[in-house]
PDB file with one MODEL, atoms N, CA, C and O in Angstrom:
MODEL        1
ATOM      1  N   MET A   1     176.930 173.180 159.119  1.00  0.00           N
ATOM      2  CA  MET A   1     178.197 172.858 158.489  1.00  0.00           C
ATOM      3  C   MET A   1     177.968 172.561 157.024  1.00  0.00           C
ATOM      4  O   MET A   1     176.883 172.153 156.607  1.00  0.00           O
ATOM      5  N   ASP A   2     179.026 172.779 156.251  1.00  0.00           N
ATOM      6  CA  ASP A   2     178.953 172.478 154.828  1.00  0.00           C
ATOM      7  C   ASP A   2     179.063 170.982 154.602  1.00  0.00           C
ATOM      8  O   ASP A   2     179.680 170.251 155.376  1.00  0.00           O
ATOM      9  N   GLU A   3     178.448 170.559 153.522  1.00  0.00           N
ATOM     10  CA  GLU A   3     178.557 169.160 153.132  1.00  0.00           C
ATOM     11  C   GLU A   3     179.953 168.913 152.575  1.00  0.00           C
ATOM     12  O   GLU A   3     180.478 169.756 151.847  1.00  0.00           O
ATOM     13  N   PRO A   4     180.572 167.762 152.904  1.00  0.00           N
ATOM     14  CA  PRO A   4     181.912 167.492 152.389  1.00  0.00           C
ATOM     15  C   PRO A   4     181.912 167.455 150.866  1.00  0.00           C
ATOM     16  O   PRO A   4     180.947 167.019 150.238  1.00  0.00           O
ATOM     17  N   SER A   5     183.021 167.924 150.284  1.00  0.00           N
ATOM     18  CA  SER A   5     183.110 167.915 148.821  1.00  0.00           C
ATOM     19  C   SER A   5     183.193 166.477 148.336  1.00  0.00           C
ATOM     20  O   SER A   5     183.894 165.642 148.908  1.00  0.00           O
ATOM     21  N   ARG A   6     182.467 166.220 147.279  1.00  0.00           N
ATOM     22  CA  ARG A   6     182.425 164.864 146.736  1.00  0.00           C
ATOM     23  C   ARG A   6     182.768 164.911 145.263  1.00  0.00           C
ATOM     24  O   ARG A   6     182.426 165.860 144.557  1.00  0.00           O
ATOM     25  N   ASN A   7     183.433 163.895 144.823  1.00  0.00           N
ATOM     26  CA  ASN A   7     183.775 163.757 143.419  1.00  0.00           C
ATOM     27  C   ASN A   7     182.617 163.051 142.721  1.00  0.00           C
ATOM     28  O   ASN A   7     182.212 161.978 143.169  1.00  0.00           O
ATOM     29  N   PRO A   8     182.070 163.608 141.648  1.00  0.00           N
ATOM     30  CA  PRO A   8     180.913 162.965 141.012  1.00  0.00           C
ATOM     31  C   PRO A   8     181.228 161.622 140.371  1.00  0.00           C
ATOM     32  O   PRO A   8     180.310 160.856 140.080  1.00  0.00           O
ATOM     33  N   THR A   9     182.495 161.319 140.142  1.00  0.00           N
ATOM     34  CA  THR A   9     182.825 160.026 139.546  1.00  0.00           C
ATOM     35  C   THR A   9     182.783 158.899 140.562  1.00  0.00           C
ATOM     36  O   THR A   9     182.706 157.733 140.175  1.00  0.00           O
ATOM     37  N   ASP A  10     182.831 159.210 141.839  1.00  0.00           N
ATOM     38  CA  ASP A  10     182.752 158.191 142.887  1.00  0.00           C
ATOM     39  C   ASP A  10     181.285 157.928 143.192  1.00  0.00           C
ATOM     40  O   ASP A  10     180.700 158.565 144.068  1.00  0.00           O
ATOM     41  N   GLU A  11     180.702 157.000 142.476  1.00  0.00           N
ATOM     42  CA  GLU A  11     179.265 156.798 142.552  1.00  0.00           C
ATOM     43  C   GLU A  11     178.788 156.325 143.917  1.00  0.00           C
ATOM     44  O   GLU A  11     177.869 156.921 144.479  1.00  0.00           O
ATOM     45  N   GLY A  12     179.385 155.272 144.466  1.00  0.00           N
ATOM     46  CA  GLY A  12     178.888 154.711 145.704  1.00  0.00           C
ATOM     47  C   GLY A  12     179.642 155.177 146.930  1.00  0.00           C
ATOM     48  O   GLY A  12     179.283 154.798 148.045  1.00  0.00           O
ATOM     49  N   ASP A  13     180.669 155.981 146.763  1.00  0.00           N
ATOM     50  CA  ASP A  13     181.515 156.398 147.878  1.00  0.00           C
ATOM     51  C   ASP A  13     181.004 157.711 148.437  1.00  0.00           C
ATOM     52  O   ASP A  13     181.062 158.740 147.764  1.00  0.00           O
ATOM     53  N   THR A  14     180.502 157.684 149.667  1.00  0.00           N
ATOM     54  CA  THR A  14     179.950 158.892 150.267  1.00  0.00           C
ATOM     55  C   THR A  14     180.876 159.512 151.299  1.00  0.00           C
ATOM     56  O   THR A  14     180.478 160.419 152.029  1.00  0.00           O
ATOM     57  N   ARG A  15     182.112 159.026 151.363  1.00  0.00           N
ATOM     58  CA  ARG A  15     183.051 159.588 152.331  1.00  0.00           C
ATOM     59  C   ARG A  15     183.547 160.953 151.872  1.00  0.00           C
ATOM     60  O   ARG A  15     183.480 161.292 150.691  1.00  0.00           O
ATOM     61  N   ALA A  16     184.043 161.721 152.823  1.00  0.00           N
ATOM     62  CA  ALA A  16     184.648 163.011 152.498  1.00  0.00           C
ATOM     63  C   ALA A  16     185.930 162.784 151.708  1.00  0.00           C
ATOM     64  O   ALA A  16     186.514 161.701 151.750  1.00  0.00           O
ATOM     65  N   SER A  17     186.362 163.815 150.987  1.00  0.00           N
ATOM     66  CA  SER A  17     187.541 163.664 150.137  1.00  0.00           C
ATOM     67  C   SER A  17     188.786 163.353 150.960  1.00  0.00           C
ATOM     68  O   SER A  17     189.648 162.604 150.502  1.00  0.00           O
ATOM     69  N   TRP A  18     188.902 163.913 152.172  1.00  0.00           N
ATOM     70  CA  TRP A  18     190.084 163.622 152.990  1.00  0.00           C
ATOM     71  C   TRP A  18     190.097 162.168 153.434  1.00  0.00           C
ATOM     72  O   TRP A  18     191.166 161.574 153.574  1.00  0.00           O
ATOM     73  N   ALA A  19     188.920 161.585 153.656  1.00  0.00           N
ATOM     74  CA  ALA A  19     188.846 160.176 154.066  1.00  0.00           C
ATOM     75  C   ALA A  19     189.223 159.258 152.913  1.00  0.00           C
ATOM     76  O   ALA A  19     189.894 158.247 153.120  1.00  0.00           O
ATOM     77  N   ARG A  20     188.794 159.604 151.688  1.00  0.00           N
ATOM     78  CA  ARG A  20     189.194 158.824 150.522  1.00  0.00           C
ATOM     79  C   ARG A  20     190.694 158.921 150.306  1.00  0.00           C
ATOM     80  O   ARG A  20     191.343 157.924 149.991  1.00  0.00           O
ATOM     81  N   GLY A  21     191.249 160.120 150.472  1.00  0.00           N
ATOM     82  CA  GLY A  21     192.697 160.304 150.331  1.00  0.00           C
ATOM     83  C   GLY A  21     193.473 159.514 151.371  1.00  0.00           C
ATOM     84  O   GLY A  21     194.505 158.918 151.063  1.00  0.00           O
ATOM     85  N   TYR A  22     192.979 159.511 152.598  1.00  0.00           N
ATOM     86  CA  TYR A  22     193.625 158.737 153.662  1.00  0.00           C
ATOM     87  C   TYR A  22     193.604 157.249 153.343  1.00  0.00           C
ATOM     88  O   TYR A  22     194.598 156.556 153.563  1.00  0.00           O
ATOM     89  N   ALA A  23     192.483 156.748 152.827  1.00  0.00           N
ATOM     90  CA  ALA A  23     192.368 155.327 152.488  1.00  0.00           C
ATOM     91  C   ALA A  23     193.335 154.961 151.368  1.00  0.00           C
ATOM     92  O   ALA A  23     193.973 153.910 151.419  1.00  0.00           O
ATOM     93  N   ILE A  24     193.447 155.817 150.360  1.00  0.00           N
ATOM     94  CA  ILE A  24     194.384 155.556 149.263  1.00  0.00           C
ATOM     95  C   ILE A  24     195.817 155.585 149.790  1.00  0.00           C
ATOM     96  O   ILE A  24     196.634 154.747 149.407  1.00  0.00           O
ATOM     97  N   GLY A  25     196.125 156.531 150.655  1.00  0.00           N
ATOM     98  CA  GLY A  25     197.465 156.601 151.245  1.00  0.00           C
ATOM     99  C   GLY A  25     197.816 155.353 152.041  1.00  0.00           C
ATOM    100  O   GLY A  25     198.946 154.868 151.974  1.00  0.00           O
ATOM    101  N   MET A  26     196.867 154.841 152.782  1.00  0.00           N
ATOM    102  CA  MET A  26     197.113 153.622 153.551  1.00  0.00           C
ATOM    103  C   MET A  26     197.310 152.408 152.643  1.00  0.00           C
ATOM    104  O   MET A  26     198.091 151.512 152.962  1.00  0.00           O
ATOM    105  N   GLN A  27     196.605 152.378 151.515  1.00  0.00           N
ATOM    106  CA  GLN A  27     196.824 151.289 150.565  1.00  0.00           C
ATOM    107  C   GLN A  27     198.228 151.362 149.978  1.00  0.00           C
ATOM    108  O   GLN A  27     198.876 150.332 149.790  1.00  0.00           O
ATOM    109  N   ILE A  28     198.698 152.562 149.690  1.00  0.00           N
ATOM    110  CA  ILE A  28     200.045 152.727 149.141  1.00  0.00           C
ATOM    111  C   ILE A  28     201.095 152.339 150.180  1.00  0.00           C
ATOM    112  O   ILE A  28     202.096 151.709 149.839  1.00  0.00           O
ATOM    113  N   VAL A  29     200.880 152.705 151.433  1.00  0.00           N
ATOM    114  CA  VAL A  29     201.804 152.303 152.502  1.00  0.00           C
ATOM    115  C   VAL A  29     201.813 150.778 152.639  1.00  0.00           C
ATOM    116  O   VAL A  29     202.871 150.181 152.837  1.00  0.00           O
ATOM    117  N   GLY A  30     200.649 150.152 152.535  1.00  0.00           N
ATOM    118  CA  GLY A  30     200.574 148.693 152.604  1.00  0.00           C
ATOM    119  C   GLY A  30     201.347 148.026 151.478  1.00  0.00           C
ATOM    120  O   GLY A  30     202.024 147.021 151.697  1.00  0.00           O
ATOM    121  N   ILE A  31     201.249 148.581 150.271  1.00  0.00           N
ATOM    122  CA  ILE A  31     202.001 148.031 149.147  1.00  0.00           C
ATOM    123  C   ILE A  31     203.499 148.198 149.386  1.00  0.00           C
ATOM    124  O   ILE A  31     204.277 147.290 149.095  1.00  0.00           O
ATOM    125  N   ALA A  32     203.905 149.343 149.911  1.00  0.00           N
ATOM    126  CA  ALA A  32     205.329 149.563 150.203  1.00  0.00           C
ATOM    127  C   ALA A  32     205.839 148.569 151.245  1.00  0.00           C
ATOM    128  O   ALA A  32     206.954 148.060 151.125  1.00  0.00           O
ATOM    129  N   LEU A  33     205.034 148.296 152.258  1.00  0.00           N
ATOM    130  CA  LEU A  33     205.436 147.320 153.269  1.00  0.00           C
ATOM    131  C   LEU A  33     205.503 145.908 152.695  1.00  0.00           C
ATOM    132  O   LEU A  33     206.348 145.109 153.099  1.00  0.00           O
ATOM    133  N   GLU A  34     204.609 145.602 151.748  1.00  0.00           N
ATOM    134  CA  GLU A  34     204.672 144.293 151.093  1.00  0.00           C
ATOM    135  C   GLU A  34     205.966 144.134 150.304  1.00  0.00           C
ATOM    136  O   GLU A  34     206.450 143.015 150.130  1.00  0.00           O
ATOM    137  N   LEU A  35     206.526 145.228 149.830  1.00  0.00           N
ATOM    138  CA  LEU A  35     207.796 145.174 149.111  1.00  0.00           C
ATOM    139  C   LEU A  35     208.981 145.027 150.065  1.00  0.00           C
ATOM    140  O   LEU A  35     209.945 144.329 149.751  1.00  0.00           O
ATOM    141  N   VAL A  36     208.916 145.672 151.217  1.00  0.00           N
ATOM    142  CA  VAL A  36     210.074 145.763 152.110  1.00  0.00           C
ATOM    143  C   VAL A  36     210.155 144.606 153.110  1.00  0.00           C
ATOM    144  O   VAL A  36     211.240 144.071 153.337  1.00  0.00           O
ATOM    145  N   ILE A  37     209.046 144.217 153.701  1.00  0.00           N
ATOM    146  CA  ILE A  37     209.071 143.245 154.803  1.00  0.00           C
ATOM    147  C   ILE A  37     209.667 141.889 154.397  1.00  0.00           C
ATOM    148  O   ILE A  37     210.463 141.346 155.163  1.00  0.00           O
ATOM    149  N   PRO A  38     209.328 141.314 153.235  1.00  0.00           N
ATOM    150  CA  PRO A  38     209.957 140.031 152.879  1.00  0.00           C
ATOM    151  C   PRO A  38     211.481 140.139 152.711  1.00  0.00           C
ATOM    152  O   PRO A  38     212.205 139.204 153.054  1.00  0.00           O
ATOM    153  N   SER A  39     211.966 141.257 152.194  1.00  0.00           N
ATOM    154  CA  SER A  39     213.409 141.442 152.053  1.00  0.00           C
ATOM    155  C   SER A  39     214.096 141.501 153.412  1.00  0.00           C
ATOM    156  O   SER A  39     215.141 140.884 153.619  1.00  0.00           O
ATOM    157  N   VAL A  40     213.507 142.239 154.323  1.00  0.00           N
ATOM    158  CA  VAL A  40     214.084 142.361 155.665  1.00  0.00           C
ATOM    159  C   VAL A  40     214.021 141.019 156.394  1.00  0.00           C
ATOM    160  O   VAL A  40     214.968 140.634 157.079  1.00  0.00           O
ATOM    161  N   ALA A  41     212.907 140.315 156.244  1.00  0.00           N
ATOM    162  CA  ALA A  41     212.788 138.989 156.872  1.00  0.00           C
ATOM    163  C   ALA A  41     213.811 138.022 156.291  1.00  0.00           C
ATOM    164  O   ALA A  41     214.402 137.228 157.022  1.00  0.00           O
ATOM    165  N   GLY A  42     214.021 138.086 154.980  1.00  0.00           N
ATOM    166  CA  GLY A  42     215.032 137.237 154.348  1.00  0.00           C
ATOM    167  C   GLY A  42     216.427 137.559 154.834  1.00  0.00           C
ATOM    168  O   GLY A  42     217.228 136.654 155.065  1.00  0.00           O
ATOM    169  N   PHE A  43     216.730 138.846 154.993  1.00  0.00           N
ATOM    170  CA  PHE A  43     218.038 139.246 155.510  1.00  0.00           C
ATOM    171  C   PHE A  43     218.236 138.747 156.934  1.00  0.00           C
ATOM    172  O   PHE A  43     219.309 138.254 157.282  1.00  0.00           O
ATOM    173  N   TYR A  44     217.189 138.879 157.765  1.00  0.00           N
ATOM    174  CA  TYR A  44     217.274 138.403 159.147  1.00  0.00           C
ATOM    175  C   TYR A  44     217.489 136.889 159.181  1.00  0.00           C
ATOM    176  O   TYR A  44     218.309 136.388 159.951  1.00  0.00           O
ATOM    177  N   LEU A  45     216.746 136.167 158.344  1.00  0.00           N
ATOM    178  CA  LEU A  45     216.889 134.714 158.289  1.00  0.00           C
ATOM    179  C   LEU A  45     218.291 134.328 157.806  1.00  0.00           C
ATOM    180  O   LEU A  45     218.876 133.370 158.312  1.00  0.00           O
ATOM    181  N   ASP A  46     218.825 135.055 156.847  1.00  0.00           N
ATOM    182  CA  ASP A  46     220.188 134.799 156.376  1.00  0.00           C
ATOM    183  C   ASP A  46     221.215 135.001 157.486  1.00  0.00           C
ATOM    184  O   ASP A  46     222.165 134.228 157.609  1.00  0.00           O
ATOM    185  N   ARG A  47     221.021 136.026 158.279  1.00  0.00           N
ATOM    186  CA  ARG A  47     221.962 136.282 159.388  1.00  0.00           C
ATOM    187  C   ARG A  47     221.884 135.176 160.429  1.00  0.00           C
ATOM    188  O   ARG A  47     222.903 134.796 161.006  1.00  0.00           O
ATOM    189  N   ARG A  48     220.678 134.652 160.675  1.00  0.00           N
ATOM    190  CA  ARG A  48     220.508 133.564 161.656  1.00  0.00           C
ATOM    191  C   ARG A  48     221.127 132.260 161.174  1.00  0.00           C
ATOM    192  O   ARG A  48     221.794 131.557 161.933  1.00  0.00           O
ATOM    193  N   VAL A  49     220.893 131.942 159.880  1.00  0.00           N
ATOM    194  CA  VAL A  49     221.325 130.666 159.336  1.00  0.00           C
ATOM    195  C   VAL A  49     222.761 130.721 158.831  1.00  0.00           C
ATOM    196  O   VAL A  49     223.487 129.729 158.894  1.00  0.00           O
ATOM    197  N   GLY A  50     223.167 131.890 158.328  1.00  0.00           N
ATOM    198  CA  GLY A  50     224.517 132.041 157.809  1.00  0.00           C
ATOM    199  C   GLY A  50     224.624 131.873 156.303  1.00  0.00           C
ATOM    200  O   GLY A  50     225.710 131.618 155.783  1.00  0.00           O
ATOM    201  N   THR A  51     223.525 132.011 155.608  1.00  0.00           N
ATOM    202  CA  THR A  51     223.523 131.914 154.147  1.00  0.00           C
ATOM    203  C   THR A  51     223.168 133.281 153.574  1.00  0.00           C
ATOM    204  O   THR A  51     222.073 133.482 153.047  1.00  0.00           O
ATOM    205  N   LEU A  52     224.111 134.218 153.684  1.00  0.00           N
ATOM    206  CA  LEU A  52     223.786 135.632 153.491  1.00  0.00           C
ATOM    207  C   LEU A  52     222.972 135.996 152.254  1.00  0.00           C
ATOM    208  O   LEU A  52     221.936 136.635 152.439  1.00  0.00           O
ATOM    209  N   PRO A  53     223.316 135.669 151.040  1.00  0.00           N
ATOM    210  CA  PRO A  53     222.474 136.250 149.973  1.00  0.00           C
ATOM    211  C   PRO A  53     221.219 135.450 149.638  1.00  0.00           C
ATOM    212  O   PRO A  53     220.321 135.981 148.984  1.00  0.00           O
ATOM    213  N   LEU A  54     221.128 134.192 150.063  1.00  0.00           N
ATOM    214  CA  LEU A  54     220.062 133.312 149.590  1.00  0.00           C
ATOM    215  C   LEU A  54     218.668 133.796 149.974  1.00  0.00           C
ATOM    216  O   LEU A  54     217.867 134.107 149.092  1.00  0.00           O
ATOM    217  N   PHE A  55     218.362 133.866 151.254  1.00  0.00           N
ATOM    218  CA  PHE A  55     217.012 134.229 151.682  1.00  0.00           C
ATOM    219  C   PHE A  55     216.704 135.699 151.440  1.00  0.00           C
ATOM    220  O   PHE A  55     215.540 136.067 151.276  1.00  0.00           O
ATOM    221  N   THR A  56     217.728 136.543 151.416  1.00  0.00           N
ATOM    222  CA  THR A  56     217.510 137.949 151.092  1.00  0.00           C
ATOM    223  C   THR A  56     217.010 138.079 149.662  1.00  0.00           C
ATOM    224  O   THR A  56     216.068 138.827 149.396  1.00  0.00           O
ATOM    225  N   LEU A  57     217.635 137.354 148.740  1.00  0.00           N
ATOM    226  CA  LEU A  57     217.195 137.401 147.345  1.00  0.00           C
ATOM    227  C   LEU A  57     215.812 136.782 147.167  1.00  0.00           C
ATOM    228  O   LEU A  57     214.984 137.305 146.420  1.00  0.00           O
ATOM    229  N   LEU A  58     215.564 135.673 147.850  1.00  0.00           N
ATOM    230  CA  LEU A  58     214.235 135.059 147.770  1.00  0.00           C
ATOM    231  C   LEU A  58     213.161 135.979 148.351  1.00  0.00           C
ATOM    232  O   LEU A  58     212.077 136.112 147.783  1.00  0.00           O
ATOM    233  N   GLY A  59     213.466 136.610 149.478  1.00  0.00           N
ATOM    234  CA  GLY A  59     212.518 137.547 150.081  1.00  0.00           C
ATOM    235  C   GLY A  59     212.281 138.759 149.197  1.00  0.00           C
ATOM    236  O   GLY A  59     211.156 139.247 149.094  1.00  0.00           O
ATOM    237  N   THR A  60     213.339 139.245 148.557  1.00  0.00           N
ATOM    238  CA  THR A  60     213.189 140.380 147.648  1.00  0.00           C
ATOM    239  C   THR A  60     212.322 140.001 146.451  1.00  0.00           C
ATOM    240  O   THR A  60     211.445 140.768 146.055  1.00  0.00           O
ATOM    241  N   ALA A  61     212.559 138.826 145.875  1.00  0.00           N
ATOM    242  CA  ALA A  61     211.747 138.369 144.743  1.00  0.00           C
ATOM    243  C   ALA A  61     210.285 138.199 145.159  1.00  0.00           C
ATOM    244  O   ALA A  61     209.379 138.590 144.423  1.00  0.00           O
ATOM    245  N   LEU A  62     210.059 137.621 146.328  1.00  0.00           N
ATOM    246  CA  LEU A  62     208.693 137.455 146.828  1.00  0.00           C
ATOM    247  C   LEU A  62     208.030 138.807 147.053  1.00  0.00           C
ATOM    248  O   LEU A  62     206.870 139.004 146.692  1.00  0.00           O
ATOM    249  N   GLY A  63     208.771 139.739 147.653  1.00  0.00           N
ATOM    250  CA  GLY A  63     208.226 141.074 147.899  1.00  0.00           C
ATOM    251  C   GLY A  63     207.873 141.800 146.617  1.00  0.00           C
ATOM    252  O   GLY A  63     206.840 142.466 146.542  1.00  0.00           O
ATOM    253  N   ILE A  64     208.726 141.678 145.602  1.00  0.00           N
ATOM    254  CA  ILE A  64     208.441 142.323 144.321  1.00  0.00           C
ATOM    255  C   ILE A  64     207.203 141.700 143.688  1.00  0.00           C
ATOM    256  O   ILE A  64     206.360 142.418 143.149  1.00  0.00           O
ATOM    257  N   ALA A  65     207.082 140.384 143.745  1.00  0.00           N
ATOM    258  CA  ALA A  65     205.917 139.714 143.148  1.00  0.00           C
ATOM    259  C   ALA A  65     204.626 140.113 143.859  1.00  0.00           C
ATOM    260  O   ALA A  65     203.637 140.447 143.205  1.00  0.00           O
ATOM    261  N   VAL A  66     204.627 140.081 145.185  1.00  0.00           N
ATOM    262  CA  VAL A  66     203.421 140.416 145.946  1.00  0.00           C
ATOM    263  C   VAL A  66     203.093 141.901 145.809  1.00  0.00           C
ATOM    264  O   VAL A  66     201.932 142.264 145.619  1.00  0.00           O
ATOM    265  N   GLY A  67     204.102 142.754 145.904  1.00  0.00           N
ATOM    266  CA  GLY A  67     203.877 144.195 145.775  1.00  0.00           C
ATOM    267  C   GLY A  67     203.369 144.587 144.400  1.00  0.00           C
ATOM    268  O   GLY A  67     202.486 145.436 144.279  1.00  0.00           O
ATOM    269  N   THR A  68     203.920 143.976 143.370  1.00  0.00           N
ATOM    270  CA  THR A  68     203.472 144.272 142.015  1.00  0.00           C
ATOM    271  C   THR A  68     202.036 143.812 141.803  1.00  0.00           C
ATOM    272  O   THR A  68     201.237 144.527 141.198  1.00  0.00           O
ATOM    273  N   THR A  69     201.707 142.632 142.294  1.00  0.00           N
ATOM    274  CA  THR A  69     200.338 142.137 142.184  1.00  0.00           C
ATOM    275  C   THR A  69     199.363 143.068 142.896  1.00  0.00           C
ATOM    276  O   THR A  69     198.303 143.387 142.357  1.00  0.00           O
ATOM    277  N   SER A  70     199.711 143.501 144.093  1.00  0.00           N
ATOM    278  CA  SER A  70     198.846 144.412 144.842  1.00  0.00           C
ATOM    279  C   SER A  70     198.710 145.758 144.139  1.00  0.00           C
ATOM    280  O   SER A  70     197.626 146.339 144.106  1.00  0.00           O
ATOM    281  N   PHE A  71     199.814 146.252 143.576  1.00  0.00           N
ATOM    282  CA  PHE A  71     199.758 147.534 142.887  1.00  0.00           C
ATOM    283  C   PHE A  71     198.884 147.453 141.641  1.00  0.00           C
ATOM    284  O   PHE A  71     198.116 148.374 141.364  1.00  0.00           O
ATOM    285  N   VAL A  72     198.993 146.362 140.890  1.00  0.00           N
ATOM    286  CA  VAL A  72     198.172 146.208 139.686  1.00  0.00           C
ATOM    287  C   VAL A  72     196.692 146.133 140.068  1.00  0.00           C
ATOM    288  O   VAL A  72     195.853 146.747 139.410  1.00  0.00           O
ATOM    289  N   GLN A  73     196.368 145.388 141.121  1.00  0.00           N
ATOM    290  CA  GLN A  73     194.974 145.321 141.574  1.00  0.00           C
ATOM    291  C   GLN A  73     194.486 146.694 142.025  1.00  0.00           C
ATOM    292  O   GLN A  73     193.358 147.078 141.714  1.00  0.00           O
ATOM    293  N   PHE A  74     195.313 147.436 142.751  1.00  0.00           N
ATOM    294  CA  PHE A  74     194.966 148.777 143.204  1.00  0.00           C
ATOM    295  C   PHE A  74     194.747 149.708 142.013  1.00  0.00           C
ATOM    296  O   PHE A  74     193.801 150.496 142.000  1.00  0.00           O
ATOM    297  N   TYR A  75     195.625 149.614 141.014  1.00  0.00           N
ATOM    298  CA  TYR A  75     195.532 150.481 139.845  1.00  0.00           C
ATOM    299  C   TYR A  75     194.248 150.214 139.065  1.00  0.00           C
ATOM    300  O   TYR A  75     193.534 151.149 138.703  1.00  0.00           O
ATOM    301  N   TYR A  76     193.953 148.943 138.808  1.00  0.00           N
ATOM    302  CA  TYR A  76     192.755 148.641 138.036  1.00  0.00           C
ATOM    303  C   TYR A  76     191.478 148.939 138.807  1.00  0.00           C
ATOM    304  O   TYR A  76     190.472 149.317 138.207  1.00  0.00           O
ATOM    305  N   LYS A  77     191.500 148.776 140.117  1.00  0.00           N
ATOM    306  CA  LYS A  77     190.330 149.131 140.920  1.00  0.00           C
ATOM    307  C   LYS A  77     190.098 150.630 140.848  1.00  0.00           C
ATOM    308  O   LYS A  77     188.961 151.072 140.685  1.00  0.00           O
ATOM    309  N   ASP A  78     191.153 151.412 140.967  1.00  0.00           N
ATOM    310  CA  ASP A  78     191.049 152.865 140.893  1.00  0.00           C
ATOM    311  C   ASP A  78     190.666 153.307 139.483  1.00  0.00           C
ATOM    312  O   ASP A  78     189.886 154.246 139.322  1.00  0.00           O
ATOM    313  N   LEU A  79     191.200 152.646 138.468  1.00  0.00           N
ATOM    314  CA  LEU A  79     190.889 152.986 137.083  1.00  0.00           C
ATOM    315  C   LEU A  79     189.425 152.718 136.772  1.00  0.00           C
ATOM    316  O   LEU A  79     188.772 153.515 136.099  1.00  0.00           O
ATOM    317  N   SER A  80     188.907 151.591 137.263  1.00  0.00           N
ATOM    318  CA  SER A  80     187.509 151.280 136.981  1.00  0.00           C
ATOM    319  C   SER A  80     186.575 152.257 137.693  1.00  0.00           C
ATOM    320  O   SER A  80     185.491 152.543 137.185  1.00  0.00           O
ATOM    321  N   LYS A  81     186.967 152.769 138.847  1.00  0.00           N
ATOM    322  CA  LYS A  81     186.155 153.762 139.540  1.00  0.00           C
ATOM    323  C   LYS A  81     186.153 155.086 138.792  1.00  0.00           C
ATOM    324  O   LYS A  81     185.110 155.728 138.662  1.00  0.00           O
ATOM    325  N   SER A  82     187.327 155.499 138.296  1.00  0.00           N
ATOM    326  CA  SER A  82     187.421 156.812 137.675  1.00  0.00           C
ATOM    327  C   SER A  82     186.799 156.848 136.291  1.00  0.00           C
ATOM    328  O   SER A  82     186.307 157.897 135.874  1.00  0.00           O
ATOM    329  N   THR A  83     186.804 155.748 135.570  1.00  0.00           N
ATOM    330  CA  THR A  83     186.228 155.743 134.225  1.00  0.00           C
ATOM    331  C   THR A  83     184.815 155.197 134.200  1.00  0.00           C
ATOM    332  O   THR A  83     184.106 155.357 133.207  1.00  0.00           O
ATOM    333  N   GLY A  84     184.397 154.557 135.274  1.00  0.00           N
ATOM    334  CA  GLY A  84     183.064 153.987 135.325  1.00  0.00           C
ATOM    335  C   GLY A  84     182.953 152.680 134.560  1.00  0.00           C
ATOM    336  O   GLY A  84     181.850 152.180 134.338  1.00  0.00           O
ATOM    337  N   ARG A  85     184.089 152.124 134.156  1.00  0.00           N
ATOM    338  CA  ARG A  85     184.084 150.861 133.413  1.00  0.00           C
ATOM    339  C   ARG A  85     184.785 149.800 134.222  1.00  0.00           C
ATOM    340  O   ARG A  85     185.617 150.095 135.080  1.00  0.00           O
ATOM    341  N   ARG A  86     184.442 148.572 133.941  1.00  0.00           N
ATOM    342  CA  ARG A  86     185.120 147.440 134.550  1.00  0.00           C
ATOM    343  C   ARG A  86     185.990 146.797 133.492  1.00  0.00           C
ATOM    344  O   ARG A  86     185.741 146.936 132.295  1.00  0.00           O
ATOM    345  N   ARG A  87     187.020 146.086 133.948  1.00  0.00           N
ATOM    346  CA  ARG A  87     187.880 145.355 133.009  1.00  0.00           C
ATOM    347  C   ARG A  87     187.084 144.261 132.340  1.00  0.00           C
ATOM    348  O   ARG A  87     186.288 143.570 132.975  1.00  0.00           O
ATOM    349  N   ARG A  88     187.306 144.115 131.068  1.00  0.00           N
ATOM    350  CA  ARG A  88     186.650 143.033 130.357  1.00  0.00           C
ATOM    351  C   ARG A  88     187.395 141.742 130.623  1.00  0.00           C
ATOM    352  O   ARG A  88     188.617 141.730 130.773  1.00  0.00           O
ATOM    353  N   SER A  89     186.640 140.657 130.678  1.00  0.00           N
ATOM    354  CA  SER A  89     187.283 139.377 130.877  1.00  0.00           C
ATOM    355  C   SER A  89     187.979 138.974 129.588  1.00  0.00           C
ATOM    356  O   SER A  89     187.643 139.471 128.513  1.00  0.00           O
ATOM    357  N   ARG A  90     188.930 138.088 129.693  1.00  0.00           N
ATOM    358  CA  ARG A  90     189.673 137.653 128.529  1.00  0.00           C
ATOM    359  C   ARG A  90     188.838 136.777 127.613  1.00  0.00           C
ATOM    360  O   ARG A  90     189.036 136.770 126.398  1.00  0.00           O
ATOM    361  N   ARG A  91     187.906 136.041 128.197  1.00  0.00           N
ATOM    362  CA  ARG A  91     187.068 135.159 127.414  1.00  0.00           C
ATOM    363  C   ARG A  91     185.753 135.859 127.083  1.00  0.00           C
ATOM    364  O   ARG A  91     185.138 136.463 127.962  1.00  0.00           O
ATOM    365  N   PRO A  92     185.331 135.787 125.864  1.00  0.00           N
ATOM    366  CA  PRO A  92     184.014 136.341 125.570  1.00  0.00           C
ATOM    367  C   PRO A  92     182.924 135.470 126.180  1.00  0.00           C
ATOM    368  O   PRO A  92     183.065 134.252 126.281  1.00  0.00           O
ATOM    369  N   ASP A  93     181.851 136.106 126.579  1.00  0.00           N
ATOM    370  CA  ASP A  93     180.740 135.356 127.161  1.00  0.00           C
ATOM    371  C   ASP A  93     180.099 134.483 126.092  1.00  0.00           C
ATOM    372  O   ASP A  93     179.854 134.918 124.967  1.00  0.00           O
ATOM    373  N   ARG A  94     179.839 133.261 126.469  1.00  0.00           N
ATOM    374  CA  ARG A  94     179.188 132.328 125.548  1.00  0.00           C
ATOM    375  C   ARG A  94     177.764 132.092 126.022  1.00  0.00           C
ATOM    376  O   ARG A  94     177.506 131.934 127.215  1.00  0.00           O
ATOM    377  N   GLU A  95     176.867 132.071 125.082  1.00  0.00           N
ATOM    378  CA  GLU A  95     175.460 131.871 125.448  1.00  0.00           C
ATOM    379  C   GLU A  95     175.010 130.469 125.141  1.00  0.00           C
ATOM    380  O   GLU A  95     173.854 130.123 125.384  1.00  0.00           O
TER     381      GLU A  95
ENDMDL
END
């Protein structure tokens, strides 16, 4: 059998390209669920308690905050892999 195609920029990743694509797809699905589930839970809680917009809005705000944080972490992790660089810290190293 042929060896799976590998991207030379992925230094430590020895998985096949379809496996890397599947992993990235699952991360994107996870981020989407982080956006949706708090909103749906807030809507359900509002229906139970009878305070219709309150928990829905709180759940939506929470979902946006968590989803955005996860997306930014995913983006920078992917960016550092593709460029071979890591993000610099905000503070310069002191000796």
